[in-house]
DNA sequence: AGTGAAATGAATCTGTA
DNA sequence: TACAGATTCATTTCACT
């Protein structure tokens, strides 16, 4: 991981569909080298996936929420299996604090969110935050492009 | 938005770098048509961005956390400007409940997270959840490909 | 690791239905 | 809206530094 790799990663985070040619120009190295570096970063697992961000509201998902669940440690593996299988789950993290799980979900309506929460109750107490607006939408980090 | 558009969106969410040719084959229509549909979806704002998901730990960001902040409504616009400018912020949502803001952040160390939280105090009371593990990492929704 | 030139393969443009 | 064929453009391979 040198400064060129970091520059490549930064550009790919901003736009995953940027061409090798454009990257080559910006990094002052040739397209074959860019290609080789990207493959290397993929192999190392630093680049995990190329993902398309869509407007969920325009796709009919009007409700976004963070659902917190207090899951008993012994139910964790069942919980993980269940939560993975729900397509409405956009992310799930195990965190410190009273509620051990944070789940980011989207639903077409509050009714569907409600029935999801009801199903979750079997794993433990829940607490839900409805999202009103998103001042900073899903984005990547800018890695420092200094030599370091 | 017909079933072909939904199929295109689903594939792009799984892999933003899939070729038009591959998409054309899977949707049983020609590459130029795929291209036109994608441009149309971009124009409508349904497709917002193509984004690369990286392994933050491997990039040196060992700490991920959700920071909740109780922001006074009159400070909101200052808060938005500030939070937008911090590269460590991966997402920020305005939510219901006692703490009006949820910020997803990554940092190289707990010390850097701590100094960020200190700076946030000027906007209001904070509460932080450190992420231990991520059972479901950032992903998209599968839109139904049925005719509907 | 890096390159330039050739070969391959993909995306766009033009015509047309 | 959709297509097929021609052109343009990007990506990969390869021989070489």
CSV table of C-alpha atoms (C1' of nucleotides) in Angstrom, one decimal:
chain,number,residue,atom,x,y,z
A,1,UNK,CA,0.0,0.0,0.0
A,2,UNK,CA,1.8,3.1,-1.2
A,3,UNK,CA,0.4,6.5,-2.1
A,4,UNK,CA,-0.6,5.4,-5.6
A,5,UNK,CA,-2.7,2.6,-4.1
A,6,UNK,CA,-4.4,5.0,-1.8
A,7,UNK,CA,-5.1,7.4,-4.6
A,8,UNK,CA,-6.7,4.5,-6.6
A,9,UNK,CA,-8.8,3.5,-3.6
A,10,UNK,CA,-10.0,7.1,-3.1
A,11,UNK,CA,-11.0,7.4,-6.7
A,12,UNK,CA,-12.8,4.1,-6.7
A,13,UNK,CA,-14.7,5.0,-3.5
A,14,UNK,CA,-15.9,8.2,-5.2
A,15,UNK,CA,-16.8,6.4,-8.4
A,16,UNK,CA,-16.5,2.6,-8.8
A,17,UNK,CA,-17.0,2.8,-12.5
A,18,UNK,CA,-14.1,5.2,-13.3
A,19,UNK,CA,-12.0,3.8,-16.3
A,20,UNK,CA,-8.5,2.5,-16.0
A,21,UNK,CA,-7.5,5.1,-18.5
A,22,UNK,CA,-8.7,8.0,-16.4
A,23,UNK,CA,-7.1,6.5,-13.3
A,24,UNK,CA,-3.9,6.0,-15.2
A,25,UNK,CA,-3.8,9.7,-16.2
A,26,UNK,CA,-4.5,10.9,-12.6
A,27,UNK,CA,-1.8,8.6,-11.1
A,28,UNK,CA,0.8,9.2,-13.9
A,29,UNK,CA,1.2,5.5,-14.5
A,30,UNK,CA,0.0,3.3,-17.4
A,31,UNK,CA,-3.3,1.5,-17.6
A,32,UNK,CA,-1.8,-2.0,-17.3
A,33,UNK,CA,-0.2,-1.0,-14.0
A,34,UNK,CA,-3.4,0.4,-12.7
A,35,UNK,CA,-5.1,-2.9,-13.6
A,36,UNK,CA,-2.5,-4.9,-11.9
A,37,UNK,CA,-2.7,-2.8,-8.7
A,38,UNK,CA,-6.4,-3.0,-8.6
A,39,UNK,CA,-6.3,-6.8,-8.9
A,40,UNK,CA,-3.7,-6.9,-6.2
A,41,UNK,CA,-5.9,-4.8,-3.9
A,42,UNK,CA,-8.8,-7.1,-4.6
A,43,UNK,CA,-6.7,-10.2,-3.8
A,44,UNK,CA,-5.5,-8.6,-0.5
A,45,UNK,CA,-9.2,-8.1,0.4
A,46,UNK,CA,-8.6,-4.3,0.8
A,47,UNK,CA,-11.2,-3.8,-2.0
A,48,UNK,CA,-14.2,-5.8,-0.9
A,49,UNK,CA,-16.9,-4.9,-3.4
A,50,UNK,CA,-18.2,-2.5,-6.0
A,51,UNK,CA,-21.5,-1.3,-5.0
A,52,UNK,CA,-24.2,0.9,-6.5
A,53,UNK,CA,-26.0,3.4,-4.2
A,54,UNK,CA,-29.6,3.8,-5.1
A,55,UNK,CA,-32.3,6.3,-4.0
A,56,UNK,CA,-34.4,4.1,-1.8
A,57,UNK,CA,-37.3,6.5,-1.6
A,58,UNK,CA,-37.5,6.6,-5.4
A,59,UNK,CA,-37.4,2.8,-5.4
A,60,UNK,CA,-40.4,2.7,-3.1
A,61,UNK,CA,-38.7,2.3,0.3
A,62,UNK,CA,-39.9,5.3,2.2
A,63,UNK,CA,-38.9,4.3,5.6
A,64,UNK,CA,-35.4,4.0,6.9
A,65,UNK,CA,-34.7,3.2,10.5
A,66,UNK,CA,-32.1,2.0,13.0
A,67,UNK,CA,-33.4,-0.8,15.1
A,68,UNK,CA,-31.5,-1.7,18.2
A,69,UNK,CA,-31.9,-5.1,19.8
A,70,UNK,CA,-30.8,-6.6,23.1
A,71,UNK,CA,-29.8,-10.1,22.0
A,72,UNK,CA,-28.9,-12.7,24.6
A,73,UNK,CA,-25.4,-13.9,23.8
A,74,UNK,CA,-26.6,-17.5,23.5
A,75,UNK,CA,-29.0,-16.5,20.7
A,76,UNK,CA,-26.4,-14.7,18.7
A,77,UNK,CA,-25.8,-17.3,16.0
A,78,UNK,CA,-29.5,-17.8,15.4
A,79,UNK,CA,-29.9,-14.0,15.3
A,80,UNK,CA,-27.1,-13.6,12.8
A,81,UNK,CA,-28.6,-16.3,10.5
A,82,UNK,CA,-32.0,-14.6,10.6
A,83,UNK,CA,-30.8,-11.1,10.1
A,84,UNK,CA,-28.6,-12.0,7.2
A,85,UNK,CA,-31.6,-13.5,5.4
A,86,UNK,CA,-33.8,-10.4,5.6
A,87,UNK,CA,-33.3,-8.4,2.4
A,88,UNK,CA,-34.5,-5.1,4.1
A,89,UNK,CA,-31.4,-5.2,6.3
A,90,UNK,CA,-28.7,-2.9,4.8
A,91,UNK,CA,-26.2,-3.3,7.6
A,92,UNK,CA,-26.0,-5.0,11.1
A,93,UNK,CA,-23.4,-4.3,13.7
A,94,UNK,CA,-22.7,-5.8,17.1
A,95,UNK,CA,-21.9,-2.9,19.5
A,96,UNK,CA,-21.1,-1.9,23.0
A,97,UNK,CA,-23.9,-0.6,25.3
A,98,UNK,CA,-27.2,-1.7,26.5
A,99,UNK,CA,-28.5,-2.8,23.1
A,100,UNK,CA,-26.0,-5.2,21.6
A,101,UNK,CA,-27.2,-4.9,18.0
A,102,UNK,CA,-27.8,-2.1,15.6
A,103,UNK,CA,-29.6,-2.9,12.4
A,104,UNK,CA,-30.1,-0.4,9.5
A,105,UNK,CA,-33.2,-1.3,7.6
A,106,UNK,CA,-35.5,0.1,4.9
A,107,UNK,CA,-39.2,-0.6,4.4
A,108,UNK,CA,-41.9,0.4,2.0
A,109,UNK,CA,-44.1,1.5,4.9
A,110,UNK,CA,-44.2,2.0,8.6
A,111,UNK,CA,-46.6,-1.0,8.8
A,112,UNK,CA,-43.9,-3.3,7.4
A,113,UNK,CA,-41.3,-1.9,9.7
A,114,UNK,CA,-43.6,-2.6,12.6
A,115,UNK,CA,-44.2,-6.2,11.6
A,116,UNK,CA,-40.4,-6.7,11.3
A,117,UNK,CA,-39.9,-5.3,14.8
A,118,UNK,CA,-42.6,-7.6,16.1
A,119,UNK,CA,-40.7,-10.6,14.7
A,120,UNK,CA,-37.4,-9.3,16.3
A,121,UNK,CA,-39.0,-9.2,19.7
A,122,UNK,CA,-38.3,-12.9,20.1
A,123,UNK,CA,-34.6,-12.1,20.4
A,124,UNK,CA,-35.0,-9.4,23.0
A,125,UNK,CA,-36.0,-5.9,23.8
A,126,UNK,CA,-35.9,-3.4,20.9
A,127,UNK,CA,-35.6,0.3,20.4
A,128,UNK,CA,-36.2,2.0,17.1
A,129,UNK,CA,-35.0,5.3,15.6
A,130,UNK,CA,-36.8,6.4,12.5
A,131,UNK,CA,-34.6,8.4,10.0
A,132,UNK,CA,-36.0,11.8,9.1
A,133,UNK,CA,-33.2,12.9,6.9
A,134,UNK,CA,-29.7,11.9,5.8
A,135,UNK,CA,-27.3,14.9,5.9
A,136,UNK,CA,-24.4,12.6,4.9
A,137,UNK,CA,-25.3,9.6,2.8
A,138,UNK,CA,-23.2,6.4,2.6
A,139,UNK,CA,-19.7,7.3,1.5
A,140,UNK,CA,-16.1,6.1,1.8
A,141,UNK,CA,-13.1,7.5,3.7
A,142,UNK,CA,-10.5,9.6,2.0
A,143,UNK,CA,-7.2,7.9,2.6
A,144,UNK,CA,-4.2,10.2,2.9
A,145,UNK,CA,-2.3,10.3,-0.4
A,146,UNK,CA,0.9,11.5,1.3
A,147,UNK,CA,4.0,9.4,1.1
A,148,UNK,CA,3.7,8.4,4.8
B,1,UNK,CA,-39.4,1.2,-13.7
B,2,UNK,CA,-40.2,-2.2,-15.0
B,3,UNK,CA,-38.9,-5.7,-14.1
B,4,UNK,CA,-35.8,-5.2,-16.4
B,5,UNK,CA,-34.9,-2.0,-14.6
B,6,UNK,CA,-35.2,-3.7,-11.3
B,7,UNK,CA,-33.0,-6.6,-12.5
B,8,UNK,CA,-30.4,-4.1,-13.7
B,9,UNK,CA,-30.4,-2.3,-10.3
B,10,UNK,CA,-30.1,-5.6,-8.4
B,11,UNK,CA,-27.1,-6.6,-10.4
B,12,UNK,CA,-25.5,-3.2,-10.1
B,13,UNK,CA,-26.0,-3.3,-6.4
B,14,UNK,CA,-24.2,-6.6,-6.2
B,15,UNK,CA,-21.4,-5.5,-8.5
B,16,UNK,CA,-21.2,-2.0,-9.8
B,17,UNK,CA,-18.5,-3.0,-12.3
B,18,UNK,CA,-20.4,-5.6,-14.1
B,19,UNK,CA,-20.2,-5.1,-17.9
B,20,UNK,CA,-23.1,-4.0,-20.1
B,21,UNK,CA,-22.5,-7.1,-22.1
B,22,UNK,CA,-23.0,-9.4,-19.1
B,23,UNK,CA,-26.1,-7.4,-18.1
B,24,UNK,CA,-27.5,-7.6,-21.6
B,25,UNK,CA,-27.1,-11.4,-21.6
B,26,UNK,CA,-28.9,-11.8,-18.2
B,27,UNK,CA,-31.7,-9.5,-19.2
B,28,UNK,CA,-32.1,-10.8,-22.8
B,29,UNK,CA,-31.8,-7.4,-24.3
B,30,UNK,CA,-29.0,-5.7,-26.3
B,31,UNK,CA,-26.1,-3.8,-24.7
B,32,UNK,CA,-27.2,-0.4,-26.2
B,33,UNK,CA,-30.6,-0.8,-24.6
B,34,UNK,CA,-28.9,-1.7,-21.2
B,35,UNK,CA,-26.8,1.4,-21.6
B,36,UNK,CA,-29.8,3.6,-22.3
B,37,UNK,CA,-31.7,2.2,-19.4
B,38,UNK,CA,-28.8,2.8,-17.0
B,39,UNK,CA,-28.5,6.4,-18.2
B,40,UNK,CA,-32.2,6.8,-17.7
B,41,UNK,CA,-32.0,5.5,-14.1
B,42,UNK,CA,-29.1,7.8,-13.4
B,43,UNK,CA,-31.0,10.8,-14.8
B,44,UNK,CA,-34.0,9.9,-12.7
B,45,UNK,CA,-31.7,9.9,-9.7
B,46,UNK,CA,-32.6,6.3,-8.8
B,47,UNK,CA,-29.0,5.3,-9.3
B,48,UNK,CA,-27.1,7.8,-7.1
B,49,UNK,CA,-23.5,6.6,-7.2
B,50,UNK,CA,-21.1,3.8,-7.8
B,51,UNK,CA,-19.1,3.2,-4.7
B,52,UNK,CA,-16.3,0.8,-3.7
B,53,UNK,CA,-16.5,-0.9,-0.4
B,54,UNK,CA,-13.1,-1.3,1.2
B,55,UNK,CA,-11.9,-3.2,4.2
B,56,UNK,CA,-11.4,-0.4,6.7
B,57,UNK,CA,-9.4,-2.5,9.1
B,58,UNK,CA,-6.9,-3.4,6.4
B,59,UNK,CA,-6.7,0.2,5.5
B,60,UNK,CA,-5.7,1.1,9.1
B,61,UNK,CA,-9.1,2.2,10.4
B,62,UNK,CA,-9.4,-0.2,13.4
B,63,UNK,CA,-12.2,1.6,15.2
B,64,UNK,CA,-15.8,1.9,13.9
B,65,UNK,CA,-18.5,3.5,16.0
B,66,UNK,CA,-21.9,5.0,16.1
B,67,UNK,CA,-21.9,8.4,17.8
B,68,UNK,CA,-25.3,9.8,18.8
B,69,UNK,CA,-25.5,13.6,19.4
B,70,UNK,CA,-28.3,15.7,20.9
B,71,UNK,CA,-28.2,18.7,18.6
B,72,UNK,CA,-30.1,21.8,19.3
B,73,UNK,CA,-32.4,22.5,16.3
B,74,UNK,CA,-30.9,26.0,15.9
B,75,UNK,CA,-27.4,24.6,15.5
B,76,UNK,CA,-28.4,22.1,12.9
B,77,UNK,CA,-27.1,23.9,9.8
B,78,UNK,CA,-23.7,24.5,11.5
B,79,UNK,CA,-23.7,20.9,12.6
B,80,UNK,CA,-24.4,19.7,9.0
B,81,UNK,CA,-21.7,21.8,7.6
B,82,UNK,CA,-19.2,20.5,10.1
B,83,UNK,CA,-20.1,16.8,9.9
B,84,UNK,CA,-20.0,16.9,6.1
B,85,UNK,CA,-16.4,18.1,6.2
B,86,UNK,CA,-15.1,15.3,8.4
B,87,UNK,CA,-13.7,12.6,6.2
B,88,UNK,CA,-14.0,10.0,9.0
B,89,UNK,CA,-17.8,10.3,8.8
B,90,UNK,CA,-19.2,7.5,6.7
B,91,UNK,CA,-22.9,8.4,7.2
B,92,UNK,CA,-25.0,10.8,9.2
B,93,UNK,CA,-28.7,10.6,9.8
B,94,UNK,CA,-31.2,12.8,11.6
B,95,UNK,CA,-33.4,10.5,13.7
B,96,UNK,CA,-36.3,10.3,16.1
B,97,UNK,CA,-35.6,9.8,19.8
B,98,UNK,CA,-33.6,11.5,22.5
B,99,UNK,CA,-30.5,11.9,20.4
B,100,UNK,CA,-31.3,13.6,17.2
B,101,UNK,CA,-28.2,12.5,15.2
B,102,UNK,CA,-26.6,9.2,14.4
B,103,UNK,CA,-23.1,9.4,12.9
B,104,UNK,CA,-21.2,6.4,11.7
B,105,UNK,CA,-17.5,7.0,11.9
B,106,UNK,CA,-14.2,5.1,11.5
B,107,UNK,CA,-10.9,6.0,13.1
B,108,UNK,CA,-7.4,4.7,13.2
B,109,UNK,CA,-7.5,4.5,17.0
B,110,UNK,CA,-9.7,5.0,20.1
B,111,UNK,CA,-7.7,8.1,20.9
B,112,UNK,CA,-8.7,9.8,17.6
B,113,UNK,CA,-12.3,8.8,18.1
B,114,UNK,CA,-12.1,10.3,21.6
B,115,UNK,CA,-10.8,13.6,20.3
B,116,UNK,CA,-13.6,13.7,17.7
B,117,UNK,CA,-16.2,13.1,20.4
B,118,UNK,CA,-14.7,16.0,22.4
B,119,UNK,CA,-15.1,18.3,19.5
B,120,UNK,CA,-18.7,17.2,19.0
B,121,UNK,CA,-19.5,18.1,22.6
B,122,UNK,CA,-20.0,21.7,21.6
B,123,UNK,CA,-23.2,20.7,19.7
B,124,UNK,CA,-24.7,18.8,22.6
B,125,UNK,CA,-24.6,15.6,24.7
B,126,UNK,CA,-23.2,12.5,23.0
B,127,UNK,CA,-23.5,8.8,23.4
B,128,UNK,CA,-21.1,6.4,21.6
B,129,UNK,CA,-21.4,2.7,20.6
B,130,UNK,CA,-18.2,1.0,19.6
B,131,UNK,CA,-18.6,-1.6,16.9
B,132,UNK,CA,-17.3,-5.0,17.9
B,133,UNK,CA,-18.2,-6.9,14.8
B,134,UNK,CA,-20.3,-6.5,11.6
B,135,UNK,CA,-22.5,-9.6,10.9
B,136,UNK,CA,-24.0,-7.9,7.9
B,137,UNK,CA,-21.8,-5.4,6.0
B,138,UNK,CA,-23.1,-2.5,3.9
B,139,UNK,CA,-25.3,-3.9,1.1
B,140,UNK,CA,-28.2,-3.0,-1.1
B,141,UNK,CA,-31.8,-4.2,-1.2
B,142,UNK,CA,-33.0,-6.8,-3.6
B,143,UNK,CA,-35.9,-5.3,-5.6
B,144,UNK,CA,-38.5,-7.7,-6.6
B,145,UNK,CA,-38.0,-8.7,-10.2
B,146,UNK,CA,-41.6,-9.7,-10.7
B,147,UNK,CA,-43.8,-7.9,-13.2
B,148,UNK,CA,-45.7,-6.2,-10.4
C,1,DA,C1',7.1,-3.0,-10.5
C,2,DG,C1',6.9,-0.8,-14.6
C,3,DT,C1',6.2,0.1,-19.8
C,4,DG,C1',4.5,0.4,-25.1
C,5,DA,C1',2.4,-1.9,-28.8
C,6,DA,C1',-0.6,-5.4,-30.4
C,7,DA,C1',-4.7,-8.1,-29.8
C,8,DT,C1',-8.9,-8.7,-27.6
C,9,DG,C1',-13.1,-7.3,-25.9
C,10,DA,C1',-16.6,-3.9,-24.6
C,11,DA,C1',-19.3,0.5,-25.2
C,12,DT,C1',-21.2,3.9,-28.3
C,13,DC,C1',-23.1,5.7,-32.5
C,14,DT,C1',-25.8,5.3,-36.8
C,15,DG,C1',-29.4,3.1,-39.3
C,16,DT,C1',-33.7,1.1,-39.1
C,17,DA,C1',-37.8,-1.2,-37.7
D,1,DT,C1',-38.1,1.2,-27.0
D,2,DA,C1',-35.7,-1.8,-29.3
D,3,DC,C1',-32.1,-3.8,-32.4
D,4,DA,C1',-27.8,-5.0,-35.7
D,5,DG,C1',-23.7,-3.7,-37.5
D,6,DA,C1',-19.8,-0.4,-37.8
D,7,DT,C1',-16.8,2.5,-35.3
D,8,DT,C1',-14.5,4.0,-31.4
D,9,DC,C1',-12.7,3.2,-27.2
D,10,DA,C1',-11.0,0.6,-23.1
D,11,DT,C1',-8.7,-3.4,-21.2
D,12,DT,C1',-5.7,-7.3,-21.3
D,13,DT,C1',-1.7,-9.7,-22.9
D,14,DC,C1',3.0,-10.0,-24.0
D,15,DA,C1',7.8,-9.0,-24.9
D,16,DC,C1',11.0,-6.2,-22.7
D,17,DT,C1',13.4,-2.7,-19.2
